[in-house]
XYZ file of C-alpha atoms in Angstrom:
304
model
C 57.810 81.936 11.564
C 56.720 85.460 10.996
C 54.354 84.678 8.067
C 51.370 83.443 10.187
C 51.399 86.695 12.129
C 50.564 88.679 8.961
C 47.469 86.683 8.138
C 45.099 88.025 10.981
C 46.040 91.626 10.234
C 45.315 91.385 6.496
C 42.052 89.563 7.400
C 41.098 92.456 9.662
C 41.938 95.023 6.922
C 39.785 93.005 4.439
C 36.806 92.822 6.849
C 37.144 96.568 7.531
C 37.130 97.354 3.821
C 33.982 95.226 3.319
C 32.253 96.986 6.209
C 33.019 100.320 4.622
C 31.973 98.900 1.214
C 35.145 100.106 -0.373
C 37.679 98.413 -2.572
C 41.438 99.085 -1.983
C 42.865 101.096 -4.828
C 45.883 100.216 -6.961
C 47.765 102.784 -4.808
C 47.043 100.805 -1.659
C 48.221 97.601 -3.385
C 51.463 99.174 -4.517
C 52.116 100.566 -0.988
C 51.418 97.114 0.470
C 53.999 95.617 -1.930
C 56.491 98.266 -1.054
C 56.049 97.791 2.668
C 56.398 94.006 2.426
C 59.548 94.272 0.453
C 60.836 96.866 2.939
C 59.994 94.555 5.849
C 61.975 91.775 4.152
C 65.023 94.051 3.684
C 64.877 95.448 7.187
C 64.583 92.075 8.855
C 66.079 89.681 6.430
C 68.305 88.232 9.103
C 65.233 86.881 10.859
C 64.070 85.151 7.744
C 67.553 83.607 7.199
C 67.855 82.506 10.794
C 64.447 80.796 10.649
C 65.829 78.295 8.060
C 69.436 78.021 9.413
C 70.475 75.617 12.151
C 73.378 76.583 14.475
C 76.606 74.666 14.065
C 76.464 71.458 16.148
C 80.023 71.799 17.520
C 79.739 75.351 18.942
C 77.558 76.436 21.718
C 78.254 80.201 21.287
C 80.809 82.334 19.405
C 81.083 85.986 20.369
C 81.393 88.321 17.585
C 84.636 90.450 17.729
C 84.575 93.877 19.304
C 85.639 96.012 16.467
C 87.674 99.197 16.786
C 86.761 102.286 14.820
C 89.722 101.671 12.429
C 88.820 98.054 11.927
C 92.332 96.677 12.584
C 93.470 95.109 15.880
C 90.773 93.409 17.913
C 90.342 91.085 20.856
C 87.486 88.736 21.496
C 86.543 85.652 23.535
C 85.588 82.445 21.714
C 83.504 80.088 23.796
C 83.218 76.476 22.681
C 82.396 73.172 24.390
C 86.174 72.832 25.150
C 86.351 76.061 27.074
C 87.324 79.678 26.441
C 90.348 80.679 24.337
C 91.719 84.262 24.263
C 92.658 85.457 20.774
C 94.343 88.701 20.209
C 96.147 90.819 17.573
C 93.840 89.683 14.811
C 93.876 91.934 11.823
C 90.588 92.094 9.841
C 89.173 94.024 6.941
C 85.409 93.723 7.095
C 84.063 96.763 5.314
C 83.518 96.444 1.571
C 83.383 100.214 1.443
C 86.874 100.508 2.888
C 85.875 103.510 5.054
C 87.086 101.818 8.134
C 90.614 102.316 6.900
C 90.228 105.971 6.276
C 91.521 108.651 8.663
C 89.221 109.392 11.671
C 88.401 112.866 10.392
C 87.196 111.305 7.142
C 85.073 108.754 8.908
C 83.508 111.516 10.946
C 82.634 113.326 7.726
C 80.973 110.250 6.234
C 78.866 109.799 9.489
C 77.424 113.414 9.256
C 77.255 113.103 5.455
C 74.943 110.140 5.889
C 72.552 112.157 7.962
C 72.773 115.006 5.442
C 71.927 112.569 2.692
C 68.913 111.302 4.552
C 67.626 114.846 5.040
C 68.178 115.807 1.365
C 66.361 112.640 0.173
C 63.649 112.883 2.819
C 62.358 116.379 2.087
C 61.456 115.851 -1.620
C 59.867 112.501 -0.743
C 57.611 114.231 1.731
C 56.619 116.769 -0.918
C 55.917 114.021 -3.365
C 53.596 112.321 -0.955
C 51.786 115.603 -0.286
C 51.247 116.169 -3.909
C 50.229 112.592 -4.506
C 47.632 112.527 -1.735
C 46.113 115.862 -2.754
C 46.169 115.761 -6.565
C 46.005 111.993 -7.366
C 44.229 110.220 -4.603
C 42.258 113.005 -3.032
C 42.281 113.967 0.609
C 39.107 112.083 1.533
C 40.221 108.841 -0.102
C 43.727 109.365 1.262
C 42.295 109.422 4.851
C 39.977 106.436 4.379
C 42.320 104.167 2.548
C 45.740 105.129 3.908
C 45.791 107.187 7.180
C 42.905 105.581 8.873
C 43.666 101.953 8.182
C 46.197 100.624 5.693
C 49.293 102.655 6.489
C 49.203 102.398 10.354
C 48.452 98.682 10.301
C 51.244 97.828 7.876
C 53.786 100.162 9.432
C 52.833 98.810 12.832
C 53.425 95.225 11.689
C 56.889 96.147 10.341
C 57.969 97.734 13.661
C 56.218 95.098 15.823
C 58.189 92.423 14.059
C 61.321 94.466 14.406
C 60.722 95.012 18.185
C 60.241 91.166 18.586
C 63.531 90.714 16.762
C 65.339 92.903 19.261
C 64.715 90.291 21.950
C 64.478 87.060 19.822
C 67.835 87.870 18.102
C 69.290 90.261 20.612
C 72.871 89.199 19.975
C 72.514 89.872 16.305
C 71.334 93.453 16.912
C 74.162 93.986 19.404
C 76.605 93.043 16.663
C 75.776 96.211 14.714
C 75.870 98.618 17.684
C 78.898 100.936 17.174
C 81.528 100.418 19.984
C 83.063 103.335 21.731
C 85.272 105.612 19.706
C 83.750 104.736 16.332
C 84.142 107.491 13.851
C 86.026 109.320 16.552
C 82.770 110.799 17.979
C 80.690 107.859 19.244
C 80.828 107.867 23.095
C 77.171 107.154 24.035
C 76.848 105.795 27.531
C 75.288 102.379 28.034
C 75.977 98.927 26.729
C 74.890 97.494 23.461
C 72.434 95.201 25.183
C 70.781 98.200 27.001
C 70.281 100.147 23.749
C 68.980 97.100 21.845
C 66.512 96.490 24.680
C 65.033 100.033 25.026
C 64.762 100.524 21.322
C 63.082 97.179 21.008
C 60.553 98.061 23.676
C 59.605 101.327 21.846
C 59.169 99.403 18.556
C 56.964 96.816 20.283
C 54.632 99.306 22.034
C 54.407 101.816 19.250
C 53.994 99.180 16.590
C 51.201 97.587 18.614
C 49.666 101.166 19.110
C 49.611 101.756 15.338
C 48.013 98.406 14.657
C 45.397 98.976 17.393
C 44.462 102.459 16.131
C 44.469 101.380 12.443
C 42.081 98.481 13.150
C 39.973 100.652 15.370
C 39.566 103.329 12.645
C 39.136 100.783 9.826
C 36.351 98.949 11.631
C 34.824 102.107 12.945
C 33.140 102.817 16.354
C 29.527 101.939 17.023
C 26.953 104.687 16.812
C 26.600 106.520 20.060
C 29.877 105.170 21.499
C 31.655 107.799 23.508
C 35.249 108.204 22.275
C 38.256 109.010 24.474
C 40.374 111.938 23.225
C 43.569 110.115 24.216
C 42.699 107.089 22.143
C 42.247 109.276 19.087
C 45.822 110.538 19.437
C 47.487 107.107 19.839
C 48.246 106.932 16.140
C 50.070 110.346 15.792
C 51.952 109.755 19.062
C 53.141 106.320 18.067
C 54.033 107.402 14.498
C 56.039 110.392 15.901
C 57.996 108.177 18.360
C 58.876 105.681 15.685
C 59.947 108.473 13.401
C 62.299 109.813 16.026
C 63.473 106.238 16.841
C 64.262 105.586 13.162
C 66.513 108.651 13.220
C 68.208 107.642 16.523
C 69.076 104.125 15.371
C 70.545 105.335 12.106
C 74.139 105.042 13.536
C 73.749 101.281 13.520
C 73.003 101.413 9.771
C 75.885 103.707 9.183
C 78.193 101.423 11.178
C 77.195 98.538 8.890
C 78.179 100.643 5.928
C 81.410 102.124 7.206
C 82.780 99.210 9.218
C 81.198 96.188 7.510
C 79.311 95.116 10.681
C 76.755 92.320 10.074
C 74.101 90.637 12.182
C 75.107 87.299 13.546
C 76.766 84.976 11.052
C 75.710 86.800 7.970
C 78.054 86.999 5.092
C 79.589 90.470 4.303
C 77.122 92.836 2.655
C 77.946 94.444 -0.654
C 77.278 98.028 -1.541
C 73.983 97.329 -3.277
C 72.500 96.302 0.096
C 73.297 99.668 1.603
C 71.833 101.525 -1.327
C 68.612 99.657 -0.936
C 68.666 100.108 2.824
C 69.106 103.862 2.385
C 66.039 104.030 0.077
C 64.009 101.942 2.562
C 64.882 104.241 5.418
C 64.020 107.340 3.432
C 60.660 105.718 2.600
C 60.022 104.770 6.220
C 60.801 108.236 7.467
C 58.625 109.853 4.909
C 55.676 107.568 5.590
C 55.950 107.863 9.326
C 56.132 111.708 9.191
C 53.148 111.845 6.859
C 51.173 109.426 9.054
C 52.008 111.385 12.189
C 51.149 114.781 10.660
C 47.974 113.830 8.885
C 46.588 111.636 11.615
C 47.190 114.382 14.141
C 45.283 116.980 12.020
C 42.502 114.517 11.433
C 42.169 113.692 15.153
C 42.315 117.351 16.095
C 39.742 118.199 13.485
C 37.433 115.509 14.733
C 37.722 116.828 18.317
C 36.858 120.324 17.155
C 33.828 119.050 15.343
């Protein structure tokens, strides 16, 4: 169901490239492939649910509310026959086995995951800086990547993610950490609330990136007066999505440490979490680069 939404955006990019009389480089094609694969990894549950029919005998099954230790749980199971209360169910969901560790060890894993992101993120940023300056060239980097390709593709990824927050809200709520997870998670607000507001930000900022990318790719007409606020939509949206990606990381950590899955997905093995970690580092690096470079380009244009 998401595939037709990609066609108009790629058509716009193609038309924009034709108007500028430029041909996307191999770098742009590699980045395009990377982002498509990343999108599939990030939102694979939507692709699976599009081809999966719900069980005919069940109207709704609530996923269990898991404790931070992953042992005793209680949940309501709603079927066509009514509601049954099940208790004292012992589960072991996490392939990593971290949910059975002492709380202090789980806390260390939580902060260690953030530390690992920071350690992997910094050299990736430096690699992108060197690549844009030495290999691509700053002028081509702006035309091919910052002005058009990168904001449009990143905007599509987060726009689809924002839609998923509402189209498959229950699945996203399943990976929200319950109170007491890792011994430190006591964030106010329900899972539904946090899924909703993060989805709204992804929707608006994703749309903002697409709008600004298409606008810069097509170019403004000669003599058209530009609004200074419109020129800064791109860096503002990229910055907000960068911060949001950091803020929603506990959901990813919860999937790793406690084996949480979205909806009726099968348990995820360790290879998924390795790929997910690499994708998140890539997204953070690209968003930071897009926010920084687009801000300086917009600021420089205003000074000119």
